[in-house]
XYZ file of C-alpha atoms in Angstrom:
638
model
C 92.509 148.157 159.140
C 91.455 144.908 160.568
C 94.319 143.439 162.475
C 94.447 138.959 162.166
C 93.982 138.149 165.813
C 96.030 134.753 164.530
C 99.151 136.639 163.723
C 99.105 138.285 167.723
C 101.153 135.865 169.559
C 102.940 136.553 173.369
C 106.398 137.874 172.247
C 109.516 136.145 172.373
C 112.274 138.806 171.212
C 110.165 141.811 170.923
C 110.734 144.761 173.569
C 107.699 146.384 175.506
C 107.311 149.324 172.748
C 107.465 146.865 169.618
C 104.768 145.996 167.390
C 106.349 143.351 165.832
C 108.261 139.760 166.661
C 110.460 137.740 165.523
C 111.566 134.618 166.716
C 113.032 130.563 165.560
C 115.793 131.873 163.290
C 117.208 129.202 161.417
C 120.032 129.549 158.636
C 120.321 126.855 156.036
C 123.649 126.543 153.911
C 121.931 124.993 150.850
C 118.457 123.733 149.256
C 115.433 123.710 152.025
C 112.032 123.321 152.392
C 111.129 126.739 152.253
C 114.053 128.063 149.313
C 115.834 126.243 146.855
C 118.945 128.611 147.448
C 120.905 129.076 151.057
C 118.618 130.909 153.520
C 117.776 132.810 156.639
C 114.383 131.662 158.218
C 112.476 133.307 160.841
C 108.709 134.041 162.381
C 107.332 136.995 162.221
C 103.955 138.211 164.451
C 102.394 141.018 165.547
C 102.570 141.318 169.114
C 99.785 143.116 171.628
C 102.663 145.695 172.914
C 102.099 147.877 170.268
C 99.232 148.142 167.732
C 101.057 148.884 164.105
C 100.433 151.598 161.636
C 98.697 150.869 157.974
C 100.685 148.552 155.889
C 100.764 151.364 153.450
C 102.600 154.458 155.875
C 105.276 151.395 156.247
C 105.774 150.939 152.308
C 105.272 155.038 151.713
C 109.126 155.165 153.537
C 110.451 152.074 152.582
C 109.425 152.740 149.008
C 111.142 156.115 149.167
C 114.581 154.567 149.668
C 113.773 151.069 147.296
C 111.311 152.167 144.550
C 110.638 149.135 143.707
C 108.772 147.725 146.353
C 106.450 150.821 145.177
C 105.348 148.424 141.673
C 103.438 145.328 143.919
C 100.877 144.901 146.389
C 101.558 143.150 149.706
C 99.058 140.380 151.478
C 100.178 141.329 154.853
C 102.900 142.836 156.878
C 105.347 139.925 156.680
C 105.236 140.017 152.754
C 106.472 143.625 152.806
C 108.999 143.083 155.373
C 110.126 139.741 153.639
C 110.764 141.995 150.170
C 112.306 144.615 152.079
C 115.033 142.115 154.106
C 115.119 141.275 150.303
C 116.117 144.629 149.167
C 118.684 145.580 151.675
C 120.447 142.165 151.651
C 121.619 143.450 148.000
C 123.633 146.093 150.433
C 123.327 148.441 147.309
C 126.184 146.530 146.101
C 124.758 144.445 143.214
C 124.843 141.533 144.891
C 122.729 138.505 143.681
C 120.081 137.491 146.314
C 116.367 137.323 144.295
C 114.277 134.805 146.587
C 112.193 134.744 149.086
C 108.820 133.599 150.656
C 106.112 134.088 153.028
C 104.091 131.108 154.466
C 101.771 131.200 156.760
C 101.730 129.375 160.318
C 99.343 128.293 163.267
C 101.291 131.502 164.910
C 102.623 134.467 162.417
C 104.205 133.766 159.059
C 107.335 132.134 158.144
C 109.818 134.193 156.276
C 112.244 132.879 154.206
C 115.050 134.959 152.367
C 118.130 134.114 150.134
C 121.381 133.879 152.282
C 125.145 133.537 151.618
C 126.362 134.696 155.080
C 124.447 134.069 158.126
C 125.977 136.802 160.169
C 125.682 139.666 157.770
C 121.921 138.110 156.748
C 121.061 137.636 160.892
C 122.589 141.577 160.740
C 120.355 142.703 158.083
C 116.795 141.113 159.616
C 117.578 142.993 162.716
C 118.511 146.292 160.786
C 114.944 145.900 158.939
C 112.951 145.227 161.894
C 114.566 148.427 164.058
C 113.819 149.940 160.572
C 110.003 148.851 161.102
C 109.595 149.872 164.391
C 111.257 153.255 163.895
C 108.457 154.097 161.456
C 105.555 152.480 163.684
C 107.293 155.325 166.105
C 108.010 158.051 163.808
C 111.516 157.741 164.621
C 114.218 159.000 162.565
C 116.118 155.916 160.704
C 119.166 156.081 159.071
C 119.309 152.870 156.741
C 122.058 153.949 154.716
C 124.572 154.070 157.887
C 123.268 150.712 158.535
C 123.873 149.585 155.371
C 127.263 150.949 155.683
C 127.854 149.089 158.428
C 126.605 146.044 157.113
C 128.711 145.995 154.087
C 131.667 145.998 156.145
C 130.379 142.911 157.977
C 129.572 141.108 154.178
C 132.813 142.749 153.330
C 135.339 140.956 156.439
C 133.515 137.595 155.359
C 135.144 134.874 153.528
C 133.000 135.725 150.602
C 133.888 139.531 150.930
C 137.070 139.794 148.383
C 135.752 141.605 145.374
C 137.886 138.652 142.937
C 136.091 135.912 145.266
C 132.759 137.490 144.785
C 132.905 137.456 141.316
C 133.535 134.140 140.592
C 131.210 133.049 143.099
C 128.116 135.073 141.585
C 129.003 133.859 137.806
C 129.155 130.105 138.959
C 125.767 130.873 140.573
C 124.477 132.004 137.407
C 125.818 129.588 135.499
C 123.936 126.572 137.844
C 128.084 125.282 138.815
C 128.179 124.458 142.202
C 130.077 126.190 144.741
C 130.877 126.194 148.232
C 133.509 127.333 150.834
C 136.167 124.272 152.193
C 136.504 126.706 155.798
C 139.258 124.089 156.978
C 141.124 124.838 153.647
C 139.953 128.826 153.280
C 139.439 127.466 149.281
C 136.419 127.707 147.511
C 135.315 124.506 145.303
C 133.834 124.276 142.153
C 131.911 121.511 141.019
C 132.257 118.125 142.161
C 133.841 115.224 143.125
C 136.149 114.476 140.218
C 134.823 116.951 138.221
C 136.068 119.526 141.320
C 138.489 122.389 140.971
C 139.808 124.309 144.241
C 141.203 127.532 144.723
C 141.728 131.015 146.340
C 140.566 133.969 144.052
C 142.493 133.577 141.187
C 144.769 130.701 142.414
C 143.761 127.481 141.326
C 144.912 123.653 143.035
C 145.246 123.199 138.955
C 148.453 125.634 138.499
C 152.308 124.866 139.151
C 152.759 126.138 142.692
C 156.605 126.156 141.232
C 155.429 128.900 138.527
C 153.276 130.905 141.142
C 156.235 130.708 143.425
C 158.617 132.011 140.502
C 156.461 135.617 139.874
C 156.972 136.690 143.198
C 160.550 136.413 143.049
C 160.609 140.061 140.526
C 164.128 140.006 139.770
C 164.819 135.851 138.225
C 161.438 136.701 136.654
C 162.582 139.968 135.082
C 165.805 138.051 133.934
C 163.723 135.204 132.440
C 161.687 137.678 130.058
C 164.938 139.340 129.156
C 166.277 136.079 128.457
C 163.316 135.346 125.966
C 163.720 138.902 124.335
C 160.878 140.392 126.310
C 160.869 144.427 126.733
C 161.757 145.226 130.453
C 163.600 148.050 132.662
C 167.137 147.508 133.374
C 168.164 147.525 137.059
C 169.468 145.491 139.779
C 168.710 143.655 143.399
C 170.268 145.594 145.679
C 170.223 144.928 149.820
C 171.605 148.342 151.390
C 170.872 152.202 150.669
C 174.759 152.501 149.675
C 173.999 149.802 146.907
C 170.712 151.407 145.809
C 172.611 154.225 145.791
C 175.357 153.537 143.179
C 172.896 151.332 141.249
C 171.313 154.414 140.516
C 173.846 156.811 139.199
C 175.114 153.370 137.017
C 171.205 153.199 135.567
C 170.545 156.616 135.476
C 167.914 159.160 137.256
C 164.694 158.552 137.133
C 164.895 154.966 138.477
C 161.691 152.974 140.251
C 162.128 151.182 143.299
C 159.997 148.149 145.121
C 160.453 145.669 147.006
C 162.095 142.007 145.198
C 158.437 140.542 146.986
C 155.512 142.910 146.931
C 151.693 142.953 145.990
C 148.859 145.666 144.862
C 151.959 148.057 144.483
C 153.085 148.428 148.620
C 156.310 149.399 148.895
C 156.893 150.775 145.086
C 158.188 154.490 144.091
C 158.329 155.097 140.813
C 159.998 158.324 138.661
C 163.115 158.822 141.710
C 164.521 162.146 140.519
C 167.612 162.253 142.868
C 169.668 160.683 145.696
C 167.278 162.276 148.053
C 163.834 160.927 147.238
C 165.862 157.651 146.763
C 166.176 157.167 150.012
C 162.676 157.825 150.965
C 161.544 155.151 148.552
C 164.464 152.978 150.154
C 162.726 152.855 153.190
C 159.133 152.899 152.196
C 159.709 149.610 150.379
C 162.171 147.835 153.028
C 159.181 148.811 155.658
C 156.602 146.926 153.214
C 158.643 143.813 153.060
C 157.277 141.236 155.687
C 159.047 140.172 158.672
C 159.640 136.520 157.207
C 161.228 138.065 154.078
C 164.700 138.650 153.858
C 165.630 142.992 152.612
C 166.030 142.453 148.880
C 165.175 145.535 147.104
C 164.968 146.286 143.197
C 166.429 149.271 141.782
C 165.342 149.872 137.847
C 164.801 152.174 134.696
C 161.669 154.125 135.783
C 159.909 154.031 132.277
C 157.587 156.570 131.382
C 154.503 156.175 130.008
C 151.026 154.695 131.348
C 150.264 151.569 133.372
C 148.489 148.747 131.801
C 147.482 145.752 133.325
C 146.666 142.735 130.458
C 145.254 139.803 132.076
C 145.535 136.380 130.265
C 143.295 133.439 131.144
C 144.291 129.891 130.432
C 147.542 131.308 127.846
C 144.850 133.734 126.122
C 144.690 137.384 126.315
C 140.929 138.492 127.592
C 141.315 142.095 129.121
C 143.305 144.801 129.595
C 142.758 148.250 131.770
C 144.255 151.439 132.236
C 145.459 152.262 135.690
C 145.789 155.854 136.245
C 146.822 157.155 139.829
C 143.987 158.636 142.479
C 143.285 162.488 141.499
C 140.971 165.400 142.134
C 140.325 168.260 140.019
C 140.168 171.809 141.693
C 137.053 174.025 142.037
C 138.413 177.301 143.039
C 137.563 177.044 146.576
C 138.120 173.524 148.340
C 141.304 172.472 149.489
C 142.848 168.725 148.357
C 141.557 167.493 151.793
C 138.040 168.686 151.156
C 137.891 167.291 147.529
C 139.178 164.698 148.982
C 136.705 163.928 151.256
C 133.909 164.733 148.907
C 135.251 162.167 146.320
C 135.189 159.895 148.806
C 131.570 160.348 149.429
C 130.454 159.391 145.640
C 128.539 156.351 145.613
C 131.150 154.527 143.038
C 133.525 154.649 145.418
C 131.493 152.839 148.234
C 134.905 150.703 149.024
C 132.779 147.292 148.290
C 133.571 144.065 146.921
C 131.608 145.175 143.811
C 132.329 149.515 143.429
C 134.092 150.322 140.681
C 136.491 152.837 142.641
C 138.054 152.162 145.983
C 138.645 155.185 148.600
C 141.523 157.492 148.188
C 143.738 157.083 151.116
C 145.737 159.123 152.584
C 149.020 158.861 153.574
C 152.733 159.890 154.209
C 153.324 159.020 150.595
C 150.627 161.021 149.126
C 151.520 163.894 151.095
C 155.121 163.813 150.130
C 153.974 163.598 146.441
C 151.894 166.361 146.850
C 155.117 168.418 148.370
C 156.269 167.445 145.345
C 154.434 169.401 143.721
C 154.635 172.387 145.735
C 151.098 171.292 147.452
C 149.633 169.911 150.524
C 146.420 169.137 151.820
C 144.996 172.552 152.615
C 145.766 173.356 149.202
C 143.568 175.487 147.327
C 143.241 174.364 143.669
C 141.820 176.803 140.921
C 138.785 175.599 138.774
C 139.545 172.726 136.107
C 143.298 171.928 137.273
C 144.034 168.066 137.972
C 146.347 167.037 140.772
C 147.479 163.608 140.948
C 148.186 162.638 144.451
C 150.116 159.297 143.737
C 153.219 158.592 141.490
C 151.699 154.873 141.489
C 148.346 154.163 140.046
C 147.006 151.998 142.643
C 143.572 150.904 142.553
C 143.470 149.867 146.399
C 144.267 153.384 147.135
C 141.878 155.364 145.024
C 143.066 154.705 141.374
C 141.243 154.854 138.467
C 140.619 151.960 136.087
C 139.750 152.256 132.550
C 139.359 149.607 129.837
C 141.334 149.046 127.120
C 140.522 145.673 125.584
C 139.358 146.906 122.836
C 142.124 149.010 121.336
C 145.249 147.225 122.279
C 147.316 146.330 118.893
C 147.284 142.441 118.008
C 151.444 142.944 118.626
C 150.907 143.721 121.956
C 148.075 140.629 122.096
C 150.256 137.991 120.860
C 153.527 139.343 123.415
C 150.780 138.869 126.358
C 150.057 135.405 125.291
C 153.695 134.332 124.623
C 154.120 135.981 127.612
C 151.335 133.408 129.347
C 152.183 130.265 127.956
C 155.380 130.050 129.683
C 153.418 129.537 132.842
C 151.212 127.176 133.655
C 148.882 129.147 135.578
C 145.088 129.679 134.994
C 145.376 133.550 135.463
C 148.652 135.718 134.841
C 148.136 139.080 134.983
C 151.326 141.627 133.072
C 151.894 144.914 134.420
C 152.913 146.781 131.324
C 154.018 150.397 130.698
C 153.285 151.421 127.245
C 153.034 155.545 125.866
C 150.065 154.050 123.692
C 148.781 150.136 123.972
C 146.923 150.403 120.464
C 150.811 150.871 119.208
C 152.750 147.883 119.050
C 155.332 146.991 121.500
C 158.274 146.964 118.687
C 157.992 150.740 118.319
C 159.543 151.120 121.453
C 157.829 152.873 124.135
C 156.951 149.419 125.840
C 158.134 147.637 129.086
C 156.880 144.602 131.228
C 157.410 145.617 134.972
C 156.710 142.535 136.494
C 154.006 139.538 136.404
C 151.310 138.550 139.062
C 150.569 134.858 139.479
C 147.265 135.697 141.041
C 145.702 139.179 139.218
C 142.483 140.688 139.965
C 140.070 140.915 138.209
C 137.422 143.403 139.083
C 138.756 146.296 137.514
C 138.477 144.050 134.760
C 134.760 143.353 135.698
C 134.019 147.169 136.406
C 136.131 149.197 135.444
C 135.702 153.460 135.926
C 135.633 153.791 132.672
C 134.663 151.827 129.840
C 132.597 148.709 128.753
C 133.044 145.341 131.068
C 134.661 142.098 130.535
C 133.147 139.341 132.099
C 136.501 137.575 133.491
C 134.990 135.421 135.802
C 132.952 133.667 133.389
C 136.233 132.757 131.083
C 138.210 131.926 134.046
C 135.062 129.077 134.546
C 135.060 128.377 131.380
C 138.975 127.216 131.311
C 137.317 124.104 133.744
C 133.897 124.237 132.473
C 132.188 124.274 129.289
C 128.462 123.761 131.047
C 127.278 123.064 134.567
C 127.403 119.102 133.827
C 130.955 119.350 133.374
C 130.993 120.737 137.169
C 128.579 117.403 138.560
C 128.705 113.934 138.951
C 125.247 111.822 139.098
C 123.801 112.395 142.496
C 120.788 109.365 144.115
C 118.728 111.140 146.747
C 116.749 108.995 148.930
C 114.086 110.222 151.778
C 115.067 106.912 153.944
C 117.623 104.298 153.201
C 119.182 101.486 155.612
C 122.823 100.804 155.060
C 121.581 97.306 153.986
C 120.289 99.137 150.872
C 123.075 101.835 150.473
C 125.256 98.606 150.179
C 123.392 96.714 147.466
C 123.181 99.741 145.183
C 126.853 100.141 145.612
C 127.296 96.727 144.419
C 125.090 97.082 141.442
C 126.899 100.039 139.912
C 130.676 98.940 140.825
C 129.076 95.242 138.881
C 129.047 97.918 135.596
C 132.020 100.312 137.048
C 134.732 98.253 138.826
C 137.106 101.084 138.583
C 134.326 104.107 140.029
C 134.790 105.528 143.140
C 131.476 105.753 144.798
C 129.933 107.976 148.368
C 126.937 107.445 150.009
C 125.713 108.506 153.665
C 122.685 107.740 155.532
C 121.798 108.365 159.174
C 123.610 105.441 159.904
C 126.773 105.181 158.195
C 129.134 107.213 155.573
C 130.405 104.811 152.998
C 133.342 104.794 150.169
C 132.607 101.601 147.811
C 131.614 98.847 150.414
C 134.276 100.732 153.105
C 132.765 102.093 155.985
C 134.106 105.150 157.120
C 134.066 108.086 159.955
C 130.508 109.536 160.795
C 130.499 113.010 161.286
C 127.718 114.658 164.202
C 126.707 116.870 161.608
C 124.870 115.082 158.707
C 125.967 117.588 155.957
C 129.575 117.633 156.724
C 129.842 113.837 155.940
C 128.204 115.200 152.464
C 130.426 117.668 152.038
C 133.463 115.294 152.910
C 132.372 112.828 150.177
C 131.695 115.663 147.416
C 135.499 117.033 148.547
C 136.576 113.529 147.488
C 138.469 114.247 144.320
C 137.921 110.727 142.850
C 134.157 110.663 143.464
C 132.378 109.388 140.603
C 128.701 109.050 142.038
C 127.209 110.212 144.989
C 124.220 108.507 147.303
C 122.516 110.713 150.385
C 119.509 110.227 152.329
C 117.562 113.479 153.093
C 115.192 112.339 155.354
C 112.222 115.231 157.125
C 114.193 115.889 160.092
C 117.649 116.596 158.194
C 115.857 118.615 155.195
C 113.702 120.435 158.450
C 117.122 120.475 160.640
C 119.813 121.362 157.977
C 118.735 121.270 154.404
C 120.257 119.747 151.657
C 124.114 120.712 150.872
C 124.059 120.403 147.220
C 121.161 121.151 144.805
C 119.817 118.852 142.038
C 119.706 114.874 142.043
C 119.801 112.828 138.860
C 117.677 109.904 140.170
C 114.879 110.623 143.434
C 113.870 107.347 145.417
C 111.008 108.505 147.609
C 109.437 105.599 149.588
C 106.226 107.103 150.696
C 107.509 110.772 151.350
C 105.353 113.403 153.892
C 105.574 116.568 152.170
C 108.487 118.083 153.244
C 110.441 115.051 151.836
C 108.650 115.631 148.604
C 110.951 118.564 148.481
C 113.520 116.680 147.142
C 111.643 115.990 144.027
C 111.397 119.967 143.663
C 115.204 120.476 142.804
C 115.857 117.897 140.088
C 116.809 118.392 136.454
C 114.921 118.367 132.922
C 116.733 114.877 132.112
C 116.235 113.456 136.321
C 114.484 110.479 137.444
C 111.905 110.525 140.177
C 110.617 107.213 141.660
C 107.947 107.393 144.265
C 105.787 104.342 146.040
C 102.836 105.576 147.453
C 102.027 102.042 149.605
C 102.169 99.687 146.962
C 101.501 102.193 143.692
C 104.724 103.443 141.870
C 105.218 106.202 140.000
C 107.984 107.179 137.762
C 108.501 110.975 136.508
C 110.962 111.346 133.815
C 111.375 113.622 130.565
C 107.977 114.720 131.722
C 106.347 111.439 131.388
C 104.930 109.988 134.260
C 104.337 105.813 134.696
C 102.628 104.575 136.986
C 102.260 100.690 138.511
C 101.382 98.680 141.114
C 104.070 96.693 142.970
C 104.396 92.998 142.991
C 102.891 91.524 146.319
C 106.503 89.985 146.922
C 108.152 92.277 144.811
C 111.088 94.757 146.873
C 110.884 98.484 146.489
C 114.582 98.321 145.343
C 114.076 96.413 142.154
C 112.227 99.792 141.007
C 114.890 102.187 141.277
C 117.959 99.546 140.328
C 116.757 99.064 136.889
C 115.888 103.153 136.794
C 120.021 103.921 137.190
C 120.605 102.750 133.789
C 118.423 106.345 132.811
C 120.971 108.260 134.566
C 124.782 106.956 134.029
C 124.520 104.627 131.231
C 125.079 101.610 133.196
């Protein structure tokens, strides 16, 4: 093979034994010249260290572990290694990066791939490029515990909760725009007015007051008795003595948790006897955080299984099965072993997106299993089922199976008078029930307690069963499209603040009462107020699209900002392009079906709209602004 002398360059990161080189990494947060998604950008060259092996021995062991790359033909070196950063930044976890490029340059090729998190993307270039040079030195390569380690770093990232995910990738697909607030630790959705913040299922739309009120387990128990709801007896109780005689007045077997708990720390259910009851005494006062004052419950321990129904917006969508971590014996392991060896299944990876989480161990589990007259090194003969847990807790190893589809409309309509005493987007009931597809008022039923901000990916994926796509109706309660989620946006390649101030006054002329931001290099503006320029250009962006009384937004992109930082946001309603190079012609790439572009060329004009273009020749006196003024009435009805 014939290696392009043009792609040899003197290396810059490469050690003495590498055949390959990368260099200039750049990570954008939005829209770029290369990508019209968030990216990681980088050179790659050969280097004269170290000659490199056919493109196809490279592909022949890449292809082995991603199949895929086996279906297309590569150009060059940097196209295989592009798909193959490609393939790994999925992390085998179903995440959603698709795009990528190769261009070439007077020295190697520029790579672009999709991004979300620059460290984990930085992490996974390097991984692939060790991976590269492994193979140009037949050197054994272990990808997956890279990958391993990799998901951990995508996993400790903002974006790494498996409910935060979720959302995130369906308002992605559905074109609504997203992005993190990292002074707030909120994601926002959509903008300007048209915004919505929250944290996973916690929206700045719901009564704090309500969300505040389903952590406090026992006034929220007493309200659903109150309102004729089915729940366990019991009491709040703040000594052992108390939980003690609270017991013998309910009645062995009685559950016990903490008054303010989450994802079931803390909780013992089916107590048999003074004993165990103070075991579960402590375990839940040692779960209660140091702020919190001891307040523990003490209640009928119902039997029966564990249902979670999730209501969106006061409507039932979903409801799962949650059955406790198990493992079934094969004559010859011990628990520990099958243990181990569940662990290793791929659907319990312990990612933001695998449908089972590990099985933990613990001091609870192995008290359980004593129990049951078991431990550990247990033996267990072919076929028999253990459970290791009294609680089914999915962030220990539980199970999760649907059940939307055969709950009884009785137990529908309790779940959504249930919800509509809250105003919260997301409520989610822990239920148990002998049978959900009976209804509630054959007995057999019980609330246990409300959560003011439920997961949802056992919803998503559960174990077992078909998938319902929460994320998408919890979107749906703020947005019926993607324009819901936007307000017009006017990108410029240059503007003065001149300019910037006499389109402001145009549109407040037709909108007195609109609140409008625009930014150039120069100056951020609110209306005709002047206001504090950040150092870095698309923070002031950001600022102004945070602005939750935003009606229109104004930005100038010019080539050293789109080369520097990218755009924040993507799409623009109207382009103004006064005579762009071509990386400013970029702008007029990410624009919508129904967008405006205006472009003068020296004097020529040219208007691009609907898929018509127009074209004129300016007025020898005539300014460049009369041209775009009389195009916002296309836009925003002015």
């Amino acid at each position: 093979m014939v290696l392009d002398s043009r792609l040899q360059t003197t290396p810059v990161n490469a050690k003495k034994t590498d055949a390959f080189d990368l260099f200039n990494f750049r990570c954008y947060s939005g829209p770029n010249p290369y990508l019209k998604t968030a990216a990681i950008v980088f050179d790659f060259a050969l280097t004269s260290n170290n000659s490199p092996l056919e493109l196809e021995d490279y592909r022949a062991v890449i292809g082995d572990r991603y199949p895929q790359l086996n279906h297309d033909s590569y150009e060059s070196y940097a196209h295989l290694f592009a798909q193959t950063v490609l393939a790994v930044s999925n992390l085998d976890m179903d995440l959603h990066f698709q795009h990528c490029q190769v261009m070439p340059q007077p020295q190697g090729m520029r790579i672009a791939v999709q991004s979300l998190h620059p460290r984990t993307s930085r992490a996974i270039v390097y991984a692939v490029w060790d991976w590269f040079e492994a193979i140009t030195q037949d050197r054994q390569f272990w990808i997956d515990d890279q990958i391993e380690v990799l998901q951990g770093l995508f996993r400790d990232s903002v974006y790494g909760g498996p409910t935060i995910y979720a959302l995130l990738k369906t308002a992605i697909q559905q074109a609504i725009p997203v992005f993190y607030l990292w002074d707030e630790g909120l994601m926002q959705y959509g903008y300007g007015k048209n915004q919505v913040r929250g944290f996973a299922t916690t929206f700045d739309t719901d009564s704090h007051l309500d969300s505040d009120f389903t952590t406090r387990k026992d006034d929220c128990k007493q309200f659903l008795d109150t309102l004729g709801f089915p729940s366990p007896q019991g009491r709040v109780v703040y000594s052992l003595k108390e939980a003690l005689n609270a017991a013998d007045r309910i009645g062995y077997p009685v559950a016990v948790k903490p008054v303010s708990g989450h994802k079931g720390n803390g909780v013992t259910a089916a107590v048999q006897d003074a004993d165990e009851l103070e075991l579960a005494f402590d375990r839940a006062v040692q779960s209660i955080p140091p702020e919190q004052s001891l307040r523990i419950i003490v209640e009928q321990s119902i039997a029966g299984k564990d249902f979670r129904l999730l209501c969106v917006n006061g409507r039932f969508v979903a409801a799962t099965e949650r059955r406790p971590a198990s493992v079934v014996g094969d004559g010859d392991s011990t628990i520990q072993e099958l243990i181990d060896r569940e662990n290793r299944s791929s659907d319990r990876s312990d990612t933001p997106t695998s449908p089972l989480g590990k099985i933990k161990c613990d001091d609870a589990m192995e008290r359980y299993l004593e129990e049951q007259g078991l431990s550990l090194g247990s033996v267990l003969e072919r076929d028999r089922t253990v459970y290791l847990r009294k609680v089914a807790n999915l962030s220990s190893g539980g199970l999760s199976i649907d059940a939307t589809r055969t709950i009884h409309p009785d137990n529908i309509i309790l779940a959504q008078d249930v919800a509509q005493h809250f105003r919260l987007t997301c409520l989610g009931i822990d239920v148990i029930a002998r049978d959900l597809s009976q209804s509630w008022r054959e007995g057999g039923f019980s609330i246990i307690e409300i959560n003011a901000a439920p997961g949802i990916y056992m919803h998503l994926k559960p174990a077992v069963g078909e998938s319902v796509d929460v994320p998408a109706e919890i979107l749906k309660t703020f947005f019926e499209s993607e324009q819901d989620a936007r307000i017009p946006v006017i990108s410029f390649n240059q503007v003065s603040v001149e300019q910037l101030q006499e389109l402001i006054d145009h549109v407040l002329l037709q909108h007195p009462t609109w609140t409008i931001g625009a930014v150039c290099r120069e100056a951020v503006l609110i209306n005709r107020s002047r206001k504090n320029l950040h150092p870095d250009y698309n923070t002031n962006v950001q600022n102004l699209l945070r602005n939750p009384k935003l009606d229109l937004l104004i930005t100038e992109y010019s080539e050293e900002m789109l080369n520097q930082s990218g755009m924040f946001y993507y799409g623009s309603n109207l382009v103004v392009l006064d005579n762009p190079s071509d990386v400013e012609l970029t702008l007029a790439r990410d624009v919508f079906d129904h967008s405006t572009i205006v472009t003068r060329q020296a004097n020529n004009i040219t208007i691009q709209r609907h898929g018509l273009i127009e074209q004129y020749e300016l007025g020898q006196h005539e300014p460049f602004s009369r041209v775009y003024l009389k195009e916002l009435a296309t836009i925003f009805d002015l």
